[in-house]
mmCIF file of C-alpha atoms in Angstrom:
data_model
loop_
_atom_site.group_PDB
_atom_site.id
_atom_site.type_symbol
_atom_site.label_atom_id
_atom_site.label_comp_id
_atom_site.label_asym_id
_atom_site.label_seq_id
_atom_site.Cartn_x
_atom_site.Cartn_y
_atom_site.Cartn_z
ATOM 1 C CA MET A 535 38.452 2.278 -134.521
ATOM 2 C CA GLU A 536 40.332 -0.860 -133.435
ATOM 3 C CA HIS A 537 39.013 -4.245 -132.514
ATOM 4 C CA GLU A 538 40.511 -7.825 -132.399
ATOM 5 C CA VAL A 539 38.891 -11.255 -132.153
ATOM 6 C CA PHE A 540 39.600 -14.815 -132.635
ATOM 7 C CA VAL A 541 37.293 -17.327 -134.147
ATOM 8 C CA PRO A 542 37.810 -21.226 -134.386
ATOM 9 C CA VAL A 543 37.144 -21.209 -138.244
ATOM 10 C CA PRO A 544 39.517 -21.755 -141.210
ATOM 11 C CA ALA A 545 40.595 -18.652 -142.956
ATOM 12 C CA GLU A 546 39.414 -19.588 -146.334
ATOM 13 C CA ALA A 547 35.973 -20.527 -145.146
ATOM 14 C CA LEU A 548 35.711 -17.220 -142.972
ATOM 15 C CA ARG A 549 37.227 -15.161 -146.104
ATOM 16 C CA ALA A 550 34.551 -16.508 -148.349
ATOM 17 C CA ALA A 551 31.712 -15.720 -145.858
ATOM 18 C CA LEU A 552 33.155 -12.096 -145.190
ATOM 19 C CA THR A 553 33.226 -11.276 -149.087
ATOM 20 C CA ASP A 554 29.793 -12.648 -149.977
ATOM 21 C CA PRO A 555 27.364 -9.867 -150.037
ATOM 22 C CA ALA A 556 24.496 -12.178 -149.319
ATOM 23 C CA ARG A 557 26.174 -13.727 -146.147
ATOM 24 C CA VAL A 558 27.543 -10.256 -145.113
ATOM 25 C CA ALA A 559 23.883 -9.012 -145.013
ATOM 26 C CA ARG A 560 22.877 -11.734 -142.831
ATOM 27 C CA CYS A 561 25.865 -11.260 -140.551
ATOM 28 C CA VAL A 562 25.041 -7.473 -139.849
ATOM 29 C CA PRO A 563 22.617 -7.190 -136.923
ATOM 30 C CA GLY A 564 19.841 -4.629 -137.594
ATOM 31 C CA PHE A 565 20.329 -4.456 -141.415
ATOM 32 C CA GLN A 566 17.420 -5.054 -143.815
ATOM 33 C CA ARG A 567 18.571 -5.452 -147.530
ATOM 34 C CA ASP A 568 17.001 -4.014 -150.465
ATOM 35 C CA VAL A 569 16.940 -6.376 -153.355
ATOM 36 C CA SER A 570 14.959 -4.235 -155.838
ATOM 37 C CA GLU A 571 16.328 -3.563 -159.290
ATOM 38 C CA ALA A 572 16.841 0.215 -158.538
ATOM 39 C CA ALA A 573 18.986 -0.769 -155.599
ATOM 40 C CA THR A 574 21.075 -3.514 -157.232
ATOM 41 C CA GLY A 575 21.849 -0.925 -160.268
ATOM 42 C CA ALA A 576 23.266 1.723 -157.681
ATOM 43 C CA GLY A 577 26.754 0.399 -157.819
ATOM 44 C CA GLU A 578 26.758 -0.863 -154.257
ATOM 45 C CA ASP A 579 27.121 -4.555 -152.978
ATOM 46 C CA LEU A 580 24.580 -3.969 -150.372
ATOM 47 C CA VAL A 581 21.731 -1.300 -150.170
ATOM 48 C CA GLY A 582 19.093 -1.250 -147.508
ATOM 49 C CA ARG A 583 18.023 0.122 -144.023
ATOM 50 C CA PHE A 584 20.440 -0.149 -141.007
ATOM 51 C CA ARG A 585 19.068 0.303 -137.520
ATOM 52 C CA LEU A 586 21.748 1.118 -134.969
ATOM 53 C CA ARG A 587 21.099 0.999 -131.302
ATOM 54 C CA VAL A 588 23.193 3.476 -129.393
ATOM 55 C CA GLY A 589 22.730 3.980 -125.590
ATOM 56 C CA GLY A 590 18.947 4.474 -125.143
ATOM 57 C CA HIS A 591 18.222 5.543 -128.758
ATOM 58 C CA THR A 592 17.777 3.866 -132.069
ATOM 59 C CA ILE A 593 18.924 5.559 -135.148
ATOM 60 C CA THR A 594 17.915 4.163 -138.711
ATOM 61 C CA TYR A 595 20.132 5.071 -141.679
ATOM 62 C CA ARG A 596 19.254 4.266 -145.433
ATOM 63 C CA GLY A 597 22.359 3.728 -147.687
ATOM 64 C CA GLY A 598 24.666 1.152 -149.267
ATOM 65 C CA LEU A 599 28.148 -0.662 -148.611
ATOM 66 C CA ARG A 600 30.802 -1.817 -150.950
ATOM 67 C CA ILE A 601 33.165 -4.792 -150.259
ATOM 68 C CA VAL A 602 36.554 -4.386 -151.660
ATOM 69 C CA GLU A 603 39.544 -6.724 -151.344
ATOM 70 C CA ARG A 604 43.144 -5.252 -151.398
ATOM 71 C CA ASP A 605 46.412 -6.961 -150.648
ATOM 72 C CA GLY A 606 44.755 -9.892 -148.771
ATOM 73 C CA ALA A 607 42.751 -7.546 -146.581
ATOM 74 C CA ILE A 608 38.750 -7.014 -146.629
ATOM 75 C CA THR A 609 37.567 -3.372 -146.733
ATOM 76 C CA TYR A 610 33.958 -2.339 -146.226
ATOM 77 C CA GLU A 611 33.058 1.324 -147.419
ATOM 78 C CA GLY A 612 29.660 2.502 -146.576
ATOM 79 C CA GLU A 613 27.519 5.504 -146.128
ATOM 80 C CA GLY A 614 24.011 6.358 -145.020
ATOM 81 C CA ALA A 615 21.676 9.220 -144.138
ATOM 82 C CA GLU A 616 19.360 9.278 -141.358
ATOM 83 C CA ALA A 617 15.813 8.028 -142.091
ATOM 84 C CA ARG A 618 14.341 10.813 -139.727
ATOM 85 C CA GLY A 619 16.887 13.664 -139.810
ATOM 86 C CA LYS A 620 19.582 15.271 -141.473
ATOM 87 C CA GLY A 621 22.483 13.297 -140.177
ATOM 88 C CA VAL A 622 25.063 11.471 -142.339
ATOM 89 C CA ALA A 623 27.426 8.660 -141.348
ATOM 90 C CA GLU A 624 30.408 7.335 -143.425
ATOM 91 C CA ILE A 625 32.557 4.194 -142.457
ATOM 92 C CA SER A 626 35.684 2.535 -143.593
ATOM 93 C CA LEU A 627 36.481 -0.692 -141.963
ATOM 94 C CA THR A 628 39.403 -2.946 -142.889
ATOM 95 C CA VAL A 629 39.762 -6.684 -141.801
ATOM 96 C CA VAL A 630 42.785 -8.576 -141.707
ATOM 97 C CA LEU A 631 42.705 -12.359 -141.522
ATOM 98 C CA THR A 632 45.533 -14.061 -139.750
ATOM 99 C CA PRO A 633 45.531 -17.962 -140.144
ATOM 100 C CA ALA A 634 46.370 -19.786 -136.901
ATOM 101 C CA ALA A 635 46.644 -23.480 -135.912
ATOM 102 C CA GLU A 636 43.213 -23.706 -134.378
ATOM 103 C CA GLY A 637 41.251 -20.964 -136.242
ATOM 104 C CA THR A 638 41.725 -17.445 -137.549
ATOM 105 C CA GLY A 639 42.609 -14.088 -135.773
ATOM 106 C CA LEU A 640 40.666 -11.038 -137.162
ATOM 107 C CA SER A 641 41.891 -7.587 -136.778
ATOM 108 C CA PHE A 642 39.530 -4.552 -137.364
ATOM 109 C CA THR A 643 40.956 -0.990 -138.224
ATOM 110 C CA GLY A 644 38.830 1.879 -139.616
ATOM 111 C CA ALA A 645 37.369 5.220 -139.131
ATOM 112 C CA LEU A 646 33.826 6.560 -138.735
ATOM 113 C CA THR A 647 32.448 10.026 -139.384
ATOM 114 C CA ALA A 648 29.052 11.099 -138.395
ATOM 115 C CA THR A 649 26.878 14.263 -138.112
ATOM 116 C CA GLY A 650 23.225 14.380 -136.365
ATOM 117 C CA ARG A 651 22.130 12.210 -133.835
ATOM 118 C CA LEU A 652 24.953 9.908 -133.761
ATOM 119 C CA ALA A 653 27.438 12.624 -133.171
ATOM 120 C CA GLU A 654 25.486 13.908 -130.178
ATOM 121 C CA GLU A 655 25.717 10.645 -128.390
ATOM 122 C CA PRO A 656 28.554 10.361 -125.664
ATOM 123 C CA GLU A 657 31.749 8.605 -126.681
ATOM 124 C CA GLU A 658 31.278 5.731 -124.174
ATOM 125 C CA ALA A 659 27.934 5.038 -125.872
ATOM 126 C CA ARG A 660 29.534 4.853 -129.155
ATOM 127 C CA ASP A 661 32.360 2.667 -128.235
ATOM 128 C CA ALA A 662 29.964 0.148 -126.659
ATOM 129 C CA ALA A 663 27.853 0.179 -129.629
ATOM 130 C CA ARG A 664 30.880 -0.468 -131.936
ATOM 131 C CA ASP A 665 32.266 -3.418 -129.971
ATOM 132 C CA ARG A 666 28.771 -4.922 -129.541
ATOM 133 C CA LEU A 667 28.222 -4.551 -133.445
ATOM 134 C CA LEU A 668 31.553 -6.067 -134.340
ATOM 135 C CA ASP A 669 31.280 -9.152 -131.949
ATOM 136 C CA ALA A 670 27.884 -9.928 -133.377
ATOM 137 C CA PHE A 671 29.115 -9.509 -136.826
ATOM 138 C CA VAL A 672 31.984 -11.663 -136.358
ATOM 139 C CA GLU A 673 30.133 -14.478 -134.418
ATOM 140 C CA ALA A 674 27.398 -14.521 -137.185
ATOM 141 C CA ALA A 675 30.057 -14.866 -139.895
ATOM 142 C CA ALA A 676 32.038 -17.602 -138.174
ATOM 143 C CA ASP A 677 28.638 -19.619 -137.714
ATOM 144 C CA LEU A 678 27.950 -19.127 -141.419
ATOM 145 C CA ALA A 679 31.535 -20.145 -142.399
ATOM 146 C CA ALA A 680 31.455 -23.296 -140.163
ATOM 147 C CA GLU A 681 28.128 -24.205 -141.795
ATOM 148 C CA SER A 682 29.572 -23.953 -145.364
ATOM 149 C CA ALA A 683 32.947 -25.716 -144.476
ATOM 150 C CA GLU A 684 32.817 -29.478 -145.830
ATOM 151 C CA PRO A 685 34.205 -32.119 -143.708
ATOM 152 C CA VAL A 686 37.240 -33.689 -145.225
ATOM 153 C CA GLU A 687 36.964 -37.519 -145.568
ATOM 154 C CA PRO A 688 39.675 -39.540 -144.370
ATOM 155 C CA ALA A 689 42.304 -40.935 -146.805
ATOM 156 C CA ASP A 690 41.803 -44.626 -145.696
ATOM 157 C CA SER A 691 38.116 -44.601 -146.231
ATOM 158 C CA ALA A 692 38.272 -45.636 -149.625
ATOM 159 C CA GLY A 693 40.559 -48.555 -148.672
ATOM 160 C CA THR A 694 38.270 -49.650 -146.044
ATOM 161 C CA ARG A 695 35.311 -49.767 -148.680
ATOM 162 C CA ALA A 696 37.644 -52.002 -150.832
ATOM 163 C CA GLU A 697 38.367 -54.276 -148.260
ATOM 164 C CA ALA A 698 34.692 -54.688 -147.536
ATOM 165 C CA ASP A 699 34.132 -55.451 -151.297
ATOM 166 C CA ASP A 700 36.878 -57.984 -151.158
ATOM 167 C CA GLU A 701 35.301 -59.758 -148.289
ATOM 168 C CA ALA A 702 31.938 -59.872 -149.882
ATOM 169 C CA GLY A 703 33.312 -62.062 -152.697
ATOM 170 C CA PRO A 704 32.957 -62.046 -156.476
ATOM 171 C CA GLU A 705 29.150 -62.552 -156.340
ATOM 172 C CA GLY A 706 28.567 -59.824 -153.570
ATOM 173 C CA ARG A 707 27.898 -62.540 -150.689
ATOM 174 C CA THR A 708 29.162 -62.041 -147.431
ATOM 175 C CA ALA A 709 31.043 -64.434 -145.201
ATOM 176 C CA PHE A 710 28.123 -64.956 -142.764
ATOM 177 C CA GLY A 711 26.044 -68.001 -143.798
ATOM 178 C CA THR A 712 28.018 -68.954 -147.171
ATOM 179 C CA GLY A 713 27.437 -72.673 -146.592
ATOM 180 C CA ALA A 714 23.809 -72.240 -146.573
ATOM 181 C CA PHE A 715 23.327 -69.892 -149.706
ATOM 182 C CA ASP A 716 26.202 -71.622 -151.932
ATOM 183 C CA GLY A 717 24.753 -75.248 -151.900
ATOM 184 C CA GLY A 718 27.276 -76.356 -149.259
ATOM 185 C CA PRO A 719 26.739 -78.074 -146.003
ATOM 186 C CA GLY A 720 23.985 -75.754 -145.086
ATOM 187 C CA PHE A 721 23.269 -73.901 -141.837
ATOM 188 C CA GLU A 722 24.817 -77.009 -139.726
ATOM 189 C CA GLU A 723 28.223 -75.232 -139.772
ATOM 190 C CA ASP A 724 27.079 -71.812 -139.319
ATOM 191 C CA VAL A 725 26.944 -71.210 -135.577
ATOM 192 C CA LEU A 726 23.826 -69.141 -134.705
ATOM 193 C CA PRO A 727 23.013 -68.128 -131.375
ATOM 194 C CA GLU A 728 20.030 -69.801 -129.798
ATOM 195 C CA PRO A 729 16.971 -67.388 -129.206
ATOM 196 C CA ALA A 730 16.522 -66.770 -125.420
ATOM 197 C CA ALA A 731 13.549 -68.429 -123.913
ATOM 198 C CA PRO A 732 10.585 -66.176 -123.093
ATOM 199 C CA PRO A 733 10.285 -65.350 -119.276
ATOM 200 C CA GLU A 734 7.893 -67.243 -117.341
ATOM 201 C CA PHE A 735 5.315 -65.301 -115.213
ATOM 202 C CA PRO A 736 3.319 -66.993 -112.256
ATOM 203 C CA ALA A 737 -0.258 -67.459 -112.838
ATOM 204 C CA ALA A 738 -2.515 -65.147 -111.145
ATOM 205 C CA ARG A 739 -4.409 -66.757 -108.110
ATOM 206 C CA PRO A 740 -8.008 -65.673 -107.499
ATOM 207 C CA ALA A 741 -8.694 -63.968 -104.090
ATOM 208 C CA ALA A 742 -10.469 -65.750 -101.365
ATOM 209 C CA GLU A 743 -13.477 -63.560 -101.721
ATOM 210 C CA ALA A 744 -13.859 -64.223 -105.433
ATOM 211 C CA ALA A 745 -13.793 -68.038 -104.720
ATOM 212 C CA HIS A 746 -16.134 -67.891 -101.997
ATOM 213 C CA ALA A 747 -18.475 -65.646 -103.998
ATOM 214 C CA ARG A 748 -18.445 -68.057 -106.881
ATOM 215 C CA ARG A 749 -19.189 -71.141 -104.556
ATOM 216 C CA THR A 750 -22.142 -69.384 -103.076
ATOM 217 C CA MET A 751 -23.644 -68.305 -106.376
ATOM 218 C CA ILE A 752 -23.855 -71.833 -107.959
ATOM 219 C CA GLY A 753 -27.449 -73.018 -108.023
ATOM 220 C CA ARG A 754 -28.939 -69.520 -107.511
ATOM 221 C CA SER A 755 -31.172 -67.620 -110.145
ATOM 222 C CA ALA A 756 -29.971 -64.791 -112.150
ATOM 223 C CA GLU A 757 -32.307 -62.513 -110.307
ATOM 224 C CA GLU A 758 -31.005 -63.610 -106.828
ATOM 225 C CA VAL A 759 -27.546 -63.078 -108.077
ATOM 226 C CA ASP A 760 -28.224 -59.622 -109.299
ATOM 227 C CA HIS A 761 -30.003 -58.711 -106.056
ATOM 228 C CA ALA A 762 -27.527 -60.448 -103.681
ATOM 229 C CA PRO A 763 -25.965 -58.167 -101.221
ATOM 230 C CA PRO A 764 -22.231 -57.605 -101.698
ATOM 231 C CA ARG A 765 -19.765 -60.126 -99.857
ATOM 232 C CA GLY A 766 -16.219 -59.932 -98.716
ATOM 233 C CA ARG A 767 -14.413 -56.634 -98.578
ATOM 234 C CA TYR A 768 -17.446 -54.922 -100.478
ATOM 235 C CA ALA A 769 -19.965 -56.036 -97.796
ATOM 236 C CA PRO A 770 -21.761 -53.124 -95.942
ATOM 237 C CA VAL A 771 -20.440 -52.738 -92.332
ATOM 238 C CA PRO A 772 -23.228 -53.192 -89.840
ATOM 239 C CA ALA A 773 -23.958 -50.401 -87.421
ATOM 240 C CA PRO A 774 -22.544 -50.889 -83.936
ATOM 241 C CA GLU A 775 -25.251 -52.022 -81.343
ATOM 242 C CA GLN A 776 -26.123 -49.286 -78.888
ATOM 243 C CA GLY A 777 -25.951 -50.543 -75.195
ATOM 244 C CA GLY A 778 -25.985 -49.259 -71.686
ATOM 245 C CA ALA A 779 -28.497 -46.630 -70.586
ATOM 246 C CA GLY A 780 -30.101 -46.413 -74.174
ATOM 247 C CA ALA A 781 -30.943 -50.078 -73.929
ATOM 248 C CA THR A 782 -32.357 -49.912 -70.450
ATOM 249 C CA LEU A 783 -34.777 -47.106 -71.476
ATOM 250 C CA ARG A 784 -36.359 -49.169 -74.125
ATOM 251 C CA TRP A 785 -38.131 -51.427 -71.662
ATOM 252 C CA VAL A 786 -38.308 -49.177 -68.652
ATOM 253 C CA ALA A 787 -40.481 -46.590 -70.159
ATOM 254 C CA PRO A 788 -43.325 -48.942 -71.249
ATOM 255 C CA ALA A 789 -43.308 -50.478 -67.796
ATOM 256 C CA ALA A 790 -43.542 -47.261 -66.077
ATOM 257 C CA ALA A 791 -46.498 -46.207 -68.327
ATOM 258 C CA LEU A 792 -48.207 -49.472 -67.547
ATOM 259 C CA ALA A 793 -47.572 -49.094 -63.777
ATOM 260 C CA LEU A 794 -48.987 -45.591 -63.758
ATOM 261 C CA ALA A 795 -52.043 -46.504 -65.632
ATOM 262 C CA SER A 796 -52.683 -49.408 -63.250
ATOM 263 C CA ALA A 797 -52.519 -46.999 -60.202
ATOM 264 C CA VAL A 798 -54.956 -44.603 -61.842
ATOM 265 C CA ILE A 799 -57.454 -47.290 -62.474
ATOM 266 C CA VAL A 800 -57.255 -48.904 -58.832
ATOM 267 C CA THR A 801 -57.527 -45.227 -57.393
ATOM 268 C CA ARG A 802 -60.742 -44.658 -59.301
ATOM 269 C CA ALA A 803 -62.326 -48.087 -58.314
ATOM 270 C CA LEU A 804 -61.744 -47.364 -54.617
ATOM 271 C CA ARG A 805 -63.257 -43.984 -54.872
ATOM 272 C CA ARG A 806 -66.464 -45.456 -56.357
ATOM 273 C CA ARG A 807 -66.756 -48.084 -53.559
ATOM 274 C CA ARG A 808 -66.761 -45.321 -50.886
#
């Protein structure tokens, strides 16, 4: 098992994260730590359940992990048994940190022996699961190390604060407005910017309809005003007048009826005379 990766994190901060059992437990994806008294007294730095995704299957192990530092390298030694099965897995992983100008290089070397379901998986699936697990582990460890690393305060920050205290004077007053607060000439010598004049907005002009409505309502009772028809653009639009043949039929029909009735009466009168 060999794997190399580079992270932009100082070597010391990264080493502190990789040797802390609490932070290592947070960096391993799929690991659930058991913090009971029986687990802590088992002689392991980390004890719990580990779920490993290989290919299209998920294998759960119960076991422990030890963190050992040897000759500047960090070694993880762990073993676990399948929660549902008789398979066993043992791992020994060594991490070597190499400081660089912009971060730290990590080299992983180790060996894994397994029986049961993990041994039945194809080699390509095991290699993909290994690379995915190590990359996620290193990324999480780098994030934790970056969070714990404290920024270094610049060396001239203390001198800057001292210069600010000197400018404030022995009584802690600033140079701005000294004449007014020390009994001197006052604010006349302090140059203060004049406040900007507020913007002027043109007055709103009433609409022609509103002015006309006000003029027509003067001298009218409240009842007349309430029942007055709307005016201006809110006045109802009169219906268009109908002309042409429709208007002609309105007076032609009564005239024709009158002529017909007259003819009937004259006809009957003539018949009686005969």
